[in-house]
Amino acid sequence: IEKDATPFKLIGEEKLSMLVDAFYRRVGKHPDLFPIFPDDLTETARKQKQFLTQYLGGPPLYTEEHGHPMMRARHLPHPITPTRAQAWLGCMKEAMDEVGLEGQIRDEFFARLTLTARHMVNITEEEL
Ligand code: HEM
């Protein structure tokens, strides 16, 4: 593996784009998630492609258009329970299966997303 092979390069722009589309198709139907997302997920998916590109070591597309990611702060308006974080990760796992993202690159990406998803939790089930 060449030294500058970022996860973004290893996955590739096309597969990442397919992954995000497969992910939001599931989010849009998931009973725990669709109520807190917009009906039209086009713009959400566009921003997520920008964000994950830079998260995986690709060009800083999200920051160029939207500024510092501050992901936890940007999620505070949305009530994110541990159940919703699990649902989000479940949709992502299924999306990875759908696009055939496998092996070490998948495992490392998913492990990192698991930590980020937990970090987004901002309310308990009881407080909801
Ligand atoms: C935006 C929910 C985790 C990245 C959003 C929005 C919701 C949401 C409701 C607003 C959608 C919109 O109005 O367009 C959740 C839930 C999560 C979660 C329930 C469960 C833990 C994550 C994680 C990441 C992420 C782990 C990144 C790895 C983003 C991005 C946006 C976003 C990039 C767009 C921000 C913007 O408007 O600029 N999320 N999210 N989210 N989320 Fe999450």
PDB file of N, CA, C and O and ligand atoms in Angstrom, residues 24 33 36-38 44 47-48 51-52 55 62 66 71 74-75 78 80 84-85 88 113 116-117 120, ligand 1:
ATOM      1  N   TYR A  24     -28.932   6.708   3.244  1.00  0.00           N
ATOM      2  CA  TYR A  24     -30.101   7.583   3.451  1.00  0.00           C
ATOM      3  C   TYR A  24     -31.405   6.964   2.956  1.00  0.00           C
ATOM      4  O   TYR A  24     -32.468   7.318   3.445  1.00  0.00           O
ATOM      5  N   LEU A  33     -35.631   6.818  12.966  1.00  0.00           N
ATOM      6  CA  LEU A  33     -34.843   7.921  12.392  1.00  0.00           C
ATOM      7  C   LEU A  33     -35.638   8.890  11.525  1.00  0.00           C
ATOM      8  O   LEU A  33     -35.440  10.110  11.623  1.00  0.00           O
ATOM      9  N   ILE A  36     -36.948  12.480  12.634  1.00  0.00           N
ATOM     10  CA  ILE A  36     -36.090  13.636  12.945  1.00  0.00           C
ATOM     11  C   ILE A  36     -35.325  14.138  11.717  1.00  0.00           C
ATOM     12  O   ILE A  36     -34.560  15.100  11.806  1.00  0.00           O
ATOM     13  N   PHE A  37     -35.516  13.489  10.563  1.00  0.00           N
ATOM     14  CA  PHE A  37     -34.833  13.925   9.333  1.00  0.00           C
ATOM     15  C   PHE A  37     -35.809  14.638   8.409  1.00  0.00           C
ATOM     16  O   PHE A  37     -37.023  14.416   8.482  1.00  0.00           O
ATOM     17  N   PRO A  38     -35.290  15.502   7.513  1.00  0.00           N
ATOM     18  CA  PRO A  38     -36.169  16.135   6.519  1.00  0.00           C
ATOM     19  C   PRO A  38     -36.751  15.069   5.577  1.00  0.00           C
ATOM     20  O   PRO A  38     -36.157  14.001   5.417  1.00  0.00           O
ATOM     21  N   THR A  44     -29.114  16.641   2.574  1.00  0.00           N
ATOM     22  CA  THR A  44     -28.435  15.949   3.678  1.00  0.00           C
ATOM     23  C   THR A  44     -27.379  14.997   3.109  1.00  0.00           C
ATOM     24  O   THR A  44     -26.243  14.959   3.587  1.00  0.00           O
ATOM     25  N   LYS A  47     -24.319  16.900   1.747  1.00  0.00           N
ATOM     26  CA  LYS A  47     -23.418  17.343   2.816  1.00  0.00           C
ATOM     27  C   LYS A  47     -22.670  16.160   3.433  1.00  0.00           C
ATOM     28  O   LYS A  47     -21.501  16.285   3.801  1.00  0.00           O
ATOM     29  N   GLN A  48     -23.358  15.022   3.561  1.00  0.00           N
ATOM     30  CA  GLN A  48     -22.698  13.854   4.161  1.00  0.00           C
ATOM     31  C   GLN A  48     -21.571  13.354   3.253  1.00  0.00           C
ATOM     32  O   GLN A  48     -20.521  12.943   3.738  1.00  0.00           O
ATOM     33  N   PHE A  51     -18.774  15.635   3.924  1.00  0.00           N
ATOM     34  CA  PHE A  51     -18.186  15.408   5.245  1.00  0.00           C
ATOM     35  C   PHE A  51     -17.355  14.134   5.271  1.00  0.00           C
ATOM     36  O   PHE A  51     -16.206  14.135   5.725  1.00  0.00           O
ATOM     37  N   LEU A  52     -17.919  13.029   4.795  1.00  0.00           N
ATOM     38  CA  LEU A  52     -17.198  11.751   4.869  1.00  0.00           C
ATOM     39  C   LEU A  52     -15.954  11.756   3.987  1.00  0.00           C
ATOM     40  O   LEU A  52     -14.967  11.096   4.311  1.00  0.00           O
ATOM     41  N   TYR A  55     -13.515  13.329   6.315  1.00  0.00           N
ATOM     42  CA  TYR A  55     -13.367  12.430   7.487  1.00  0.00           C
ATOM     43  C   TYR A  55     -12.418  11.281   7.152  1.00  0.00           C
ATOM     44  O   TYR A  55     -11.670  10.814   7.992  1.00  0.00           O
ATOM     45  N   TYR A  62     -16.317  19.548   2.930  1.00  0.00           N
ATOM     46  CA  TYR A  62     -17.337  20.037   3.873  1.00  0.00           C
ATOM     47  C   TYR A  62     -16.925  21.391   4.445  1.00  0.00           C
ATOM     48  O   TYR A  62     -17.692  22.348   4.422  1.00  0.00           O
ATOM     49  N   HIS A  66     -18.990  24.785   4.356  1.00  0.00           N
ATOM     50  CA  HIS A  66     -19.815  25.009   5.552  1.00  0.00           C
ATOM     51  C   HIS A  66     -19.027  25.464   6.772  1.00  0.00           C
ATOM     52  O   HIS A  66     -19.618  25.718   7.822  1.00  0.00           O
ATOM     53  N   MET A  71     -19.351  18.726  14.565  1.00  0.00           N
ATOM     54  CA  MET A  71     -20.488  17.831  14.360  1.00  0.00           C
ATOM     55  C   MET A  71     -21.384  17.684  15.580  1.00  0.00           C
ATOM     56  O   MET A  71     -22.600  17.640  15.455  1.00  0.00           O
ATOM     57  N   ARG A  74     -23.543  20.758  15.737  1.00  0.00           N
ATOM     58  CA  ARG A  74     -24.539  20.813  14.663  1.00  0.00           C
ATOM     59  C   ARG A  74     -25.667  19.809  14.892  1.00  0.00           C
ATOM     60  O   ARG A  74     -26.749  19.957  14.312  1.00  0.00           O
ATOM     61  N   HIS A  75     -25.415  18.787  15.705  1.00  0.00           N
ATOM     62  CA  HIS A  75     -26.465  17.802  15.988  1.00  0.00           C
ATOM     63  C   HIS A  75     -27.314  18.166  17.209  1.00  0.00           C
ATOM     64  O   HIS A  75     -28.339  17.519  17.449  1.00  0.00           O
ATOM     65  N   HIS A  78     -31.040  18.306  17.179  1.00  0.00           N
ATOM     66  CA  HIS A  78     -31.731  17.046  16.890  1.00  0.00           C
ATOM     67  C   HIS A  78     -31.594  16.118  18.094  1.00  0.00           C
ATOM     68  O   HIS A  78     -30.464  15.841  18.519  1.00  0.00           O
ATOM     69  N   ILE A  80     -30.845  13.139  19.871  1.00  0.00           N
ATOM     70  CA  ILE A  80     -30.200  11.869  19.512  1.00  0.00           C
ATOM     71  C   ILE A  80     -30.021  10.998  20.754  1.00  0.00           C
ATOM     72  O   ILE A  80     -29.195  11.291  21.625  1.00  0.00           O
ATOM     73  N   ARG A  84     -31.335   5.868  18.810  1.00  0.00           N
ATOM     74  CA  ARG A  84     -31.170   6.460  17.477  1.00  0.00           C
ATOM     75  C   ARG A  84     -29.740   6.279  16.969  1.00  0.00           C
ATOM     76  O   ARG A  84     -29.538   6.065  15.765  1.00  0.00           O
ATOM     77  N   ALA A  85     -28.761   6.370  17.863  1.00  0.00           N
ATOM     78  CA  ALA A  85     -27.368   6.150  17.436  1.00  0.00           C
ATOM     79  C   ALA A  85     -27.205   4.716  16.931  1.00  0.00           C
ATOM     80  O   ALA A  85     -26.569   4.485  15.895  1.00  0.00           O
ATOM     81  N   TRP A  88     -28.832   4.466  13.522  1.00  0.00           N
ATOM     82  CA  TRP A  88     -27.962   5.106  12.513  1.00  0.00           C
ATOM     83  C   TRP A  88     -26.869   4.130  12.084  1.00  0.00           C
ATOM     84  O   TRP A  88     -26.627   3.922  10.897  1.00  0.00           O
ATOM     85  N   LEU A 113     -16.866   5.293  12.952  1.00  0.00           N
ATOM     86  CA  LEU A 113     -18.231   5.835  12.927  1.00  0.00           C
ATOM     87  C   LEU A 113     -18.970   5.506  14.224  1.00  0.00           C
ATOM     88  O   LEU A 113     -19.786   6.308  14.696  1.00  0.00           O
ATOM     89  N   THR A 116     -17.924   8.063  16.705  1.00  0.00           N
ATOM     90  CA  THR A 116     -18.509   9.366  16.370  1.00  0.00           C
ATOM     91  C   THR A 116     -20.007   9.368  16.681  1.00  0.00           C
ATOM     92  O   THR A 116     -20.531  10.346  17.232  1.00  0.00           O
ATOM     93  N   ALA A 117     -20.690   8.268  16.357  1.00  0.00           N
ATOM     94  CA  ALA A 117     -22.139   8.188  16.618  1.00  0.00           C
ATOM     95  C   ALA A 117     -22.420   8.294  18.123  1.00  0.00           C
ATOM     96  O   ALA A 117     -23.335   9.017  18.545  1.00  0.00           O
ATOM     97  N   MET A 120     -22.331  11.749  19.361  1.00  0.00           N
ATOM     98  CA  MET A 120     -23.475  12.587  18.941  1.00  0.00           C
ATOM     99  C   MET A 120     -24.670  12.459  19.881  1.00  0.00           C
ATOM    100  O   MET A 120     -25.584  13.272  19.829  1.00  0.00           O
TER     101      MET A 120
HETATM  102  C1  HEM B   1     -26.983  16.050   9.850  1.00  0.00           C
HETATM  103  C2  HEM B   1     -29.053  12.819  12.772  1.00  0.00           C
HETATM  104  C3  HEM B   1     -24.768  10.708  13.489  1.00  0.00           C
HETATM  105  C4  HEM B   1     -22.895  13.524  10.041  1.00  0.00           C
HETATM  106  C5  HEM B   1     -27.897  15.378  10.620  1.00  0.00           C
HETATM  107  C6  HEM B   1     -29.287  15.755  10.757  1.00  0.00           C
HETATM  108  C7  HEM B   1     -29.870  14.849  11.577  1.00  0.00           C
HETATM  109  C8  HEM B   1     -28.855  13.904  11.965  1.00  0.00           C
HETATM  110  C9  HEM B   1     -31.328  14.812  12.020  1.00  0.00           C
HETATM  111  C10 HEM B   1     -29.952  16.971  10.067  1.00  0.00           C
HETATM  112  C11 HEM B   1     -30.303  16.590   8.653  1.00  0.00           C
HETATM  113  C12 HEM B   1     -30.663  17.804   7.821  1.00  0.00           C
HETATM  114  O1  HEM B   1     -31.391  18.681   8.303  1.00  0.00           O
HETATM  115  O2  HEM B   1     -30.218  17.886   6.657  1.00  0.00           O
HETATM  116  C13 HEM B   1     -28.079  11.962  13.213  1.00  0.00           C
HETATM  117  C14 HEM B   1     -28.291  10.854  14.135  1.00  0.00           C
HETATM  118  C15 HEM B   1     -27.091  10.281  14.371  1.00  0.00           C
HETATM  119  C16 HEM B   1     -26.112  11.016  13.575  1.00  0.00           C
HETATM  120  C17 HEM B   1     -29.634  10.411  14.726  1.00  0.00           C
HETATM  121  C18 HEM B   1     -26.855   9.115  15.288  1.00  0.00           C
HETATM  122  C19 HEM B   1     -25.795   9.037  16.071  1.00  0.00           C
HETATM  123  C20 HEM B   1     -23.893  11.256  12.594  1.00  0.00           C
HETATM  124  C21 HEM B   1     -22.543  10.819  12.384  1.00  0.00           C
HETATM  125  C22 HEM B   1     -22.013  11.615  11.423  1.00  0.00           C
HETATM  126  C23 HEM B   1     -23.034  12.547  11.014  1.00  0.00           C
HETATM  127  C24 HEM B   1     -21.892   9.642  13.136  1.00  0.00           C
HETATM  128  C25 HEM B   1     -20.659  11.623  10.796  1.00  0.00           C
HETATM  129  C26 HEM B   1     -19.810  10.620  10.848  1.00  0.00           C
HETATM  130  C27 HEM B   1     -23.838  14.443   9.701  1.00  0.00           C
HETATM  131  C28 HEM B   1     -23.622  15.507   8.727  1.00  0.00           C
HETATM  132  C29 HEM B   1     -24.806  16.247   8.690  1.00  0.00           C
HETATM  133  C30 HEM B   1     -25.717  15.615   9.620  1.00  0.00           C
HETATM  134  C31 HEM B   1     -22.354  15.766   7.944  1.00  0.00           C
HETATM  135  C32 HEM B   1     -25.074  17.512   7.869  1.00  0.00           C
HETATM  136  C33 HEM B   1     -24.681  18.702   8.716  1.00  0.00           C
HETATM  137  C34 HEM B   1     -25.039  20.014   8.042  1.00  0.00           C
HETATM  138  O3  HEM B   1     -26.227  20.358   7.996  1.00  0.00           O
HETATM  139  O4  HEM B   1     -24.128  20.716   7.591  1.00  0.00           O
HETATM  140  N1  HEM B   1     -27.667  14.254  11.367  1.00  0.00           N
HETATM  141  N2  HEM B   1     -26.750  12.014  12.896  1.00  0.00           N
HETATM  142  N3  HEM B   1     -24.161  12.307  11.748  1.00  0.00           N
HETATM  143  N4  HEM B   1     -25.092  14.540  10.200  1.00  0.00           N
HETATM  144 FE1  HEM B   1     -25.905  13.299  11.560  1.00  0.00          FE
END
